[in-house]
Amino acid sequence: MICFPVSRDKRVHMAEPLRVCITGAAGQIGYSVLLSVANGDVFGKDQPIVLLLLDIEPMMTALGGVVMELQDCALPLLRDVVATHDPYVSFKDADVAILVGSMPRREGMLRKDLLKANAGIFSTQGKALNEVAKKTVKVLVVGNPANTNCLIALKNAPSIPVANFTCLTRLDHNRAQAQVAARCGVRVDKVHNVIIWGNHSSTQYPDVSHGQLEGGQKISDAVKDDAWLHGDFITTIQKRGAAVIAARKLSSALSAAKAICDHMRDWWFGTQPGQWVSMGVLSTGSHYGIPEGLIYSVPVQISNKTWTVVDGLEISEFSREKMKATADELVEERDAALVFLPSKQ
Ligand code: NAX
């Protein structure tokens, strides 16, 4: 374990440091997200931070280099950095846990082997969170398959409220917003209330039928091309991750880090009145016919660090079919992954 104090300025009275754990911290998303978290862009410019960095043992030397760089950033809000391969150390008293590290799919690896490896990782981490993190810890699962990994972590942490577990679909949400903005020739922050439904996978359903541009014009009226909205727009978002990999030979990291920051900032500070964002959350079976017990991406509004599913949106036949297809995939993924848990929770 590497542990050193980066700054110990006691002259300024500030809030208690927030203990933020990031797993897979030596990886490319970890590298891209750390600065924003540590410089106040996510939890506020008056919120000191302690970073708890988890990676696997063979990555400890590389992680030590990241720790050196964090020190060299000379960040006044960053009070301590702990780098470790022990989840019981990295989750100790954590207020926030961003679970990025997971087993990537290697060439020739069967899907069931990938699910098995990740079921193991997220069971262990769920148990560690359950035992040593604060009961108020907010958990964001990024590592793929993100929805199912989130479900496994949640099931292994019965002492933490289920509403504290979410998975990242904000990157898909941001991609949808950006595609609409480009198509309409408006700034991206003038596009509101797009939705990502379901799994963070190629079955996800990006839906703009309830969205508007600033001023209230419906996105469909501004785009004036339903064939695009029901066709290429959807597949572009669904396949965007693969397109980035094809071009970069590496998966999205900069945009994933930005999405993580957006997700956590909105969870912390709330959404704007009348606006919503997409998050993968545990379904209760009471919204839009989504089966109970899946981590399924839905539109949420947030205040007081509590999300609420946006209810009562009218769902067309076209949307219903797409929402069911992604739910079916999630049911299959969940059933395949849960088999690998020792007690079949
Ligand atoms: P990298 O391979 O660069 O980094 C992953 C890091 O996790 C490595 O340092 C590895 O040693 C570490 N790790 C592996 N097992 C671990 C464990 N048990 N405990 C702690 N650390 C562990 O991958 P990167 O590009 O950073 O992507 C990380 C994950 O994010 C992948 O699963 C990726 O598929 C997923 N993504 C999810 C997205 C989403 O929107 N939900 C978008 C971006 C990204 O594709």
Coordinates of C-alpha atoms and ligand atoms in Angstrom, one line a residue:
M1 CA 0.0 0.0 0.0
I2 CA 1.3 3.4 -0.9
C3 CA 0.0 6.2 1.2
F4 CA 1.2 9.8 1.5
P5 CA -0.3 13.1 2.3
V6 CA -0.3 15.4 -0.8
S7 CA -1.3 18.5 1.1
R8 CA -1.9 19.4 4.7
D9 CA -3.0 23.0 4.6
K10 CA -4.9 23.4 7.9
R11 CA -5.2 27.2 7.7
V12 CA -8.4 27.2 5.6
H13 CA -11.5 25.8 7.2
M14 CA -13.2 23.4 4.8
A15 CA -15.6 20.5 4.8
E16 CA -14.4 17.1 5.9
P17 CA -12.6 15.4 3.0
L18 CA -14.7 13.2 0.8
R19 CA -13.3 9.7 0.4
V20 CA -13.6 8.7 -3.2
C21 CA -12.5 5.3 -4.4
I22 CA -11.7 4.6 -8.0
T23 CA -11.0 1.0 -9.1
G24 CA -9.0 0.2 -12.2
A25 CA -7.2 3.4 -11.3
A26 CA -4.1 2.4 -13.3
G27 CA -6.1 1.9 -16.5
Q28 CA -6.9 4.4 -19.2
I29 CA -10.3 5.6 -17.8
G30 CA -8.7 5.9 -14.4
Y31 CA -6.0 8.0 -15.8
S32 CA -8.5 10.3 -17.6
V33 CA -10.9 10.7 -14.6
L34 CA -8.6 11.4 -11.7
L35 CA -7.8 15.0 -12.4
S36 CA -11.4 16.2 -12.6
V37 CA -12.3 14.4 -9.4
A38 CA -9.3 15.8 -7.5
N39 CA -9.5 19.3 -8.7
G40 CA -13.1 20.0 -7.6
D41 CA -14.9 19.7 -11.0
V42 CA -17.2 16.9 -9.7
F43 CA -17.8 17.4 -6.0
G44 CA -17.3 21.2 -5.8
K45 CA -14.4 23.6 -5.5
D46 CA -14.6 23.7 -1.7
Q47 CA -14.7 20.0 -1.1
P48 CA -11.4 18.4 -0.1
I49 CA -10.9 14.9 -1.5
V50 CA -9.1 11.7 -0.4
L51 CA -8.4 9.4 -3.3
L52 CA -8.5 5.7 -2.7
L53 CA -7.1 4.0 -5.7
L54 CA -7.6 0.2 -6.3
D55 CA -6.0 -1.9 -9.0
I56 CA -4.6 -5.4 -9.2
E57 CA -1.2 -6.3 -7.7
P58 CA 0.7 -6.5 -11.0
M59 CA -0.3 -2.9 -11.6
M60 CA 1.0 -1.4 -8.4
T61 CA 4.2 -0.1 -10.0
A62 CA 2.2 1.7 -12.7
L63 CA -0.2 3.0 -10.1
G64 CA 2.7 4.3 -8.1
G65 CA 3.5 6.4 -11.2
V66 CA -0.1 7.8 -11.2
V67 CA 0.3 8.7 -7.6
M68 CA 3.5 10.6 -8.3
E69 CA 1.7 12.5 -11.1
L70 CA -1.2 13.4 -8.8
Q71 CA 1.4 14.8 -6.3
D72 CA 3.0 16.7 -9.1
C73 CA -0.4 18.3 -10.1
A74 CA -0.1 20.2 -6.8
L75 CA -3.9 20.1 -6.2
P76 CA -5.0 22.1 -3.1
L77 CA -8.2 20.0 -2.6
L78 CA -6.4 16.6 -2.7
R79 CA -5.6 15.7 0.9
D80 CA -4.4 12.1 0.6
V81 CA -3.9 9.4 -1.9
V82 CA -4.0 5.7 -1.0
A83 CA -3.0 3.2 -3.7
T84 CA -3.6 -0.4 -3.0
H85 CA -4.6 -3.8 -4.4
D86 CA -6.8 -4.6 -1.4
P87 CA -10.5 -3.7 -1.7
Y88 CA -10.9 -3.7 2.1
V89 CA -8.4 -0.9 2.2
S90 CA -9.6 1.1 -0.8
F91 CA -13.3 0.9 0.3
K92 CA -12.6 1.8 3.9
D93 CA -15.1 4.5 4.9
A94 CA -15.6 5.4 1.2
D95 CA -18.3 8.0 0.5
V96 CA -18.1 7.3 -3.2
A97 CA -17.0 4.2 -5.2
I98 CA -16.5 4.4 -8.9
L99 CA -15.9 0.8 -10.1
V100 CA -14.1 0.9 -13.4
G101 CA -11.7 -2.0 -13.1
S102 CA -13.0 -5.3 -14.6
M103 CA -11.9 -8.2 -16.6
P104 CA -11.8 -7.3 -20.3
R105 CA -12.8 -9.8 -23.0
R106 CA -9.7 -11.4 -24.4
E107 CA -9.5 -13.0 -27.9
G108 CA -11.1 -16.4 -27.9
M109 CA -12.8 -15.9 -24.5
L110 CA -16.3 -17.2 -24.2
R111 CA -19.0 -14.9 -23.0
K112 CA -19.8 -17.1 -20.1
D113 CA -16.1 -17.0 -19.0
L114 CA -16.2 -13.2 -19.1
L115 CA -19.4 -13.1 -17.1
K116 CA -17.8 -15.6 -14.6
A117 CA -14.6 -13.6 -14.1
N118 CA -16.6 -10.4 -13.6
A119 CA -19.1 -12.0 -11.3
G120 CA -16.1 -13.0 -9.1
I121 CA -14.6 -9.5 -9.1
F122 CA -17.9 -7.7 -8.4
S123 CA -19.0 -10.2 -5.7
T124 CA -15.7 -9.6 -3.9
Q125 CA -16.0 -5.8 -4.3
G126 CA -19.7 -5.9 -3.2
K127 CA -18.8 -7.8 -0.1
A128 CA -15.9 -5.4 0.7
L129 CA -18.2 -2.4 0.2
N130 CA -20.7 -4.0 2.5
E131 CA -18.2 -4.5 5.3
V132 CA -16.1 -1.4 5.2
A133 CA -17.6 1.5 3.2
K134 CA -19.9 4.0 4.7
K135 CA -23.6 2.9 4.5
T136 CA -24.2 6.1 2.6
V137 CA -21.6 5.2 -0.1
K138 CA -22.7 6.1 -3.6
V139 CA -21.6 3.4 -6.1
L140 CA -21.2 3.9 -9.8
V141 CA -20.3 0.8 -11.9
V142 CA -18.5 1.5 -15.2
G143 CA -16.6 -1.8 -15.9
N144 CA -18.5 -3.9 -18.4
P145 CA -20.9 -5.6 -18.5
A146 CA -21.7 -2.6 -16.4
N147 CA -25.4 -3.3 -15.7
T148 CA -24.9 -6.9 -14.6
N149 CA -21.7 -6.1 -12.7
C150 CA -23.7 -3.5 -10.8
L151 CA -26.4 -6.0 -9.9
I152 CA -23.8 -8.4 -8.6
A153 CA -22.1 -5.8 -6.5
L154 CA -25.5 -4.7 -5.1
K155 CA -26.5 -8.3 -4.2
N156 CA -23.4 -8.7 -2.3
A157 CA -23.9 -5.6 -0.2
P158 CA -27.2 -6.1 1.6
S159 CA -26.4 -3.4 4.3
I160 CA -26.2 -0.6 1.7
P161 CA -29.4 0.8 0.2
V162 CA -30.1 -0.5 -3.3
A163 CA -30.7 3.0 -4.5
N164 CA -27.0 3.7 -3.8
F165 CA -26.0 1.4 -6.7
T166 CA -26.1 2.8 -10.3
C167 CA -24.3 2.0 -13.6
L168 CA -23.0 4.3 -16.2
T169 CA -25.1 5.0 -19.3
R170 CA -24.3 8.7 -19.3
L171 CA -21.7 8.2 -22.0
D172 CA -24.5 6.9 -24.3
H173 CA -26.7 9.7 -23.2
N174 CA -24.0 12.3 -24.0
R175 CA -23.4 10.7 -27.4
A176 CA -27.2 10.9 -28.2
Q177 CA -27.3 14.6 -27.1
A178 CA -24.2 15.4 -29.2
Q179 CA -25.6 13.7 -32.3
V180 CA -28.9 15.6 -32.1
A181 CA -27.0 18.9 -31.5
A182 CA -24.9 18.3 -34.6
R183 CA -27.9 17.4 -36.7
C184 CA -29.9 20.5 -35.5
G185 CA -26.9 22.9 -35.6
V186 CA -27.3 23.9 -32.0
R187 CA -25.0 23.9 -29.0
V188 CA -25.0 20.5 -27.2
D189 CA -26.3 22.1 -23.9
K190 CA -29.4 23.3 -25.8
V191 CA -30.5 19.7 -26.2
H192 CA -32.6 18.3 -23.3
N193 CA -34.2 15.1 -22.1
V194 CA -32.8 12.4 -24.4
I195 CA -33.1 9.0 -22.9
I196 CA -31.0 5.8 -22.9
W197 CA -33.2 2.8 -22.0
G198 CA -31.8 -0.6 -20.9
N199 CA -28.4 -2.1 -21.2
H200 CA -25.0 -0.4 -21.9
S201 CA -24.6 -2.6 -24.9
S202 CA -25.5 -2.6 -28.6
T203 CA -29.2 -3.4 -27.6
Q204 CA -29.6 -0.1 -25.7
Y205 CA -32.4 2.1 -27.0
P206 CA -31.5 5.8 -27.4
D207 CA -34.9 7.6 -27.5
V208 CA -35.4 11.3 -28.3
S209 CA -39.2 11.2 -28.6
H210 CA -39.6 13.1 -25.3
G211 CA -36.7 15.5 -25.8
Q212 CA -36.7 19.2 -26.7
L213 CA -34.3 21.9 -27.7
E214 CA -34.0 24.9 -25.5
G215 CA -37.2 27.0 -26.0
G216 CA -39.4 23.9 -26.1
Q217 CA -39.3 22.7 -29.7
K218 CA -39.5 19.0 -29.9
I219 CA -36.4 17.2 -31.1
S220 CA -38.4 15.3 -33.7
D221 CA -39.8 18.6 -35.1
A222 CA -36.4 20.2 -35.2
V223 CA -34.8 17.2 -36.9
K224 CA -37.7 16.6 -39.3
D225 CA -36.4 13.2 -40.3
D226 CA -38.1 10.4 -38.5
A227 CA -36.3 7.8 -40.7
W228 CA -33.0 9.0 -39.3
L229 CA -34.3 9.2 -35.8
H230 CA -35.6 5.6 -36.0
G231 CA -32.7 4.3 -38.0
D232 CA -29.1 5.7 -38.3
F233 CA -29.3 7.8 -35.1
I234 CA -30.1 4.7 -33.0
T235 CA -27.4 2.5 -34.6
T236 CA -24.8 5.3 -34.4
I237 CA -25.2 5.5 -30.6
Q238 CA -25.4 1.7 -30.2
K239 CA -22.2 1.2 -32.2
R240 CA -20.3 4.3 -31.2
G241 CA -18.1 2.5 -28.7
A242 CA -17.1 0.0 -31.4
A243 CA -16.4 2.8 -33.8
V244 CA -14.1 4.5 -31.3
I245 CA -12.2 1.2 -30.8
A246 CA -11.9 0.7 -34.6
A247 CA -10.4 4.1 -35.0
R248 CA -8.3 4.4 -31.8
K249 CA -7.5 0.7 -31.2
L250 CA -8.4 1.5 -27.7
S251 CA -11.9 2.0 -26.1
S252 CA -13.4 5.3 -25.2
A253 CA -11.6 6.8 -22.2
L254 CA -11.7 10.6 -22.4
S255 CA -15.5 10.6 -23.1
A256 CA -16.1 7.9 -20.6
A257 CA -14.2 9.9 -17.9
K258 CA -16.3 13.0 -18.8
A259 CA -19.5 10.9 -18.5
I260 CA -18.5 9.6 -15.1
C261 CA -18.0 13.1 -13.9
D262 CA -21.3 14.2 -15.3
H263 CA -23.1 11.2 -13.6
M264 CA -21.5 11.8 -10.2
R265 CA -21.9 15.6 -10.3
D266 CA -25.6 15.3 -11.1
W267 CA -26.0 12.6 -8.4
W268 CA -24.3 15.0 -5.9
F269 CA -25.8 18.3 -6.8
G270 CA -29.1 17.3 -8.6
T271 CA -30.6 17.8 -12.0
Q272 CA -31.9 21.1 -13.4
P273 CA -35.6 21.7 -13.0
G274 CA -37.6 20.0 -15.8
Q275 CA -34.6 18.1 -17.0
W276 CA -33.5 14.5 -16.6
V277 CA -30.4 12.3 -17.2
S278 CA -30.0 8.6 -17.9
M279 CA -28.7 6.1 -15.2
G280 CA -28.8 2.4 -14.8
V281 CA -30.8 1.7 -11.6
L282 CA -32.5 -1.3 -10.0
S283 CA -35.9 -1.8 -11.6
T284 CA -38.8 -2.4 -9.2
G285 CA -41.2 -3.7 -11.9
S286 CA -43.4 -0.6 -11.5
H287 CA -42.2 1.6 -14.4
Y288 CA -42.8 1.1 -18.2
G289 CA -43.2 -2.7 -18.0
I290 CA -39.5 -3.1 -17.2
P291 CA -39.0 -6.4 -15.4
E292 CA -38.2 -6.3 -11.7
G293 CA -34.7 -6.9 -10.5
L294 CA -32.6 -5.7 -13.5
I295 CA -30.2 -2.8 -13.5
Y296 CA -31.9 -1.0 -16.4
S297 CA -31.1 2.5 -17.7
V298 CA -34.0 5.0 -17.3
P299 CA -34.5 8.7 -17.2
V300 CA -34.1 10.1 -13.6
Q301 CA -34.4 13.4 -11.9
I302 CA -32.3 14.0 -8.8
S303 CA -32.5 16.1 -5.8
N304 CA -31.0 15.8 -2.3
K305 CA -28.7 13.1 -3.7
T306 CA -31.7 10.9 -4.4
W307 CA -32.8 9.9 -7.9
T308 CA -36.4 9.3 -8.9
V309 CA -37.5 7.6 -12.1
V310 CA -39.3 10.0 -14.5
D311 CA -42.7 8.4 -14.7
G312 CA -45.7 8.8 -17.0
L313 CA -44.0 9.2 -20.4
E314 CA -46.0 7.9 -23.2
I315 CA -44.3 4.9 -24.8
S316 CA -45.0 4.2 -28.5
E317 CA -45.2 0.7 -30.0
F318 CA -41.8 1.3 -31.7
S319 CA -40.2 2.3 -28.3
R320 CA -41.9 -0.6 -26.4
E321 CA -40.4 -3.2 -28.7
K322 CA -36.9 -1.7 -28.4
M323 CA -37.2 -1.4 -24.6
K324 CA -38.2 -5.1 -24.4
A325 CA -35.3 -6.2 -26.6
T326 CA -32.8 -4.7 -24.3
A327 CA -34.6 -6.0 -21.2
D328 CA -34.6 -9.5 -22.7
E329 CA -30.8 -9.2 -23.1
L330 CA -30.4 -8.0 -19.5
V331 CA -32.5 -10.9 -18.2
E332 CA -30.3 -13.4 -20.1
E333 CA -27.1 -11.7 -18.8
R334 CA -28.3 -11.6 -15.3
D335 CA -29.4 -15.3 -15.3
A336 CA -26.1 -16.3 -16.8
A337 CA -24.0 -14.3 -14.3
L338 CA -26.0 -15.2 -11.2
V339 CA -25.2 -18.9 -11.8
F340 CA -21.6 -18.1 -10.9
L341 CA -22.4 -16.7 -7.5
P342 CA -21.7 -19.2 -4.7
S343 CA -25.1 -18.9 -3.1
K344 CA -26.9 -18.2 -6.4
Q345 CA -28.2 -14.9 -4.8
Ligands
NAX1 P1 -8.1 -0.6 -19.0 O1 -7.8 -2.0 -19.4 O2 -7.3 0.5 -19.5 O3 -8.1 -0.5 -17.4 C1 -8.8 -1.4 -16.5 C2 -8.0 -1.4 -15.2 O4 -8.7 -2.2 -14.3 C3 -6.6 -2.0 -15.4 O5 -5.6 -1.2 -14.8 C4 -6.7 -3.4 -14.7 O6 -5.5 -3.8 -14.1 C5 -7.8 -3.0 -13.6 N1 -8.5 -4.1 -13.0 C6 -8.7 -5.3 -13.5 N2 -9.3 -6.1 -12.6 C7 -9.4 -5.4 -11.5 C8 -9.9 -5.7 -10.2 N3 -10.4 -6.9 -9.9 N4 -9.8 -4.7 -9.2 C9 -9.3 -3.5 -9.6 N5 -8.8 -3.2 -10.8 C10 -8.9 -4.1 -11.7 O7 -9.7 -0.4 -19.3 P2 -10.5 1.0 -19.4 O8 -10.4 1.5 -20.8 O9 -10.1 1.9 -18.3 O10 -12.0 0.5 -19.2 C11 -12.4 0.0 -18.0 C12 -13.8 -0.6 -18.1 O11 -14.8 0.4 -18.5 C13 -13.9 -1.7 -19.2 O12 -14.7 -2.8 -18.6 C14 -14.7 -1.1 -20.3 O13 -15.4 -2.0 -21.1 C15 -15.6 -0.2 -19.4 N6 -16.3 0.9 -20.1 C16 -17.6 1.2 -19.8 C17 -18.3 2.3 -20.3 C18 -19.7 2.6 -19.8 O14 -20.3 3.5 -20.4 N7 -20.3 1.9 -18.9 C19 -17.7 3.1 -21.3 C20 -16.2 3.1 -21.4 C21 -15.6 1.7 -21.2 O15 -15.7 1.0 -22.4

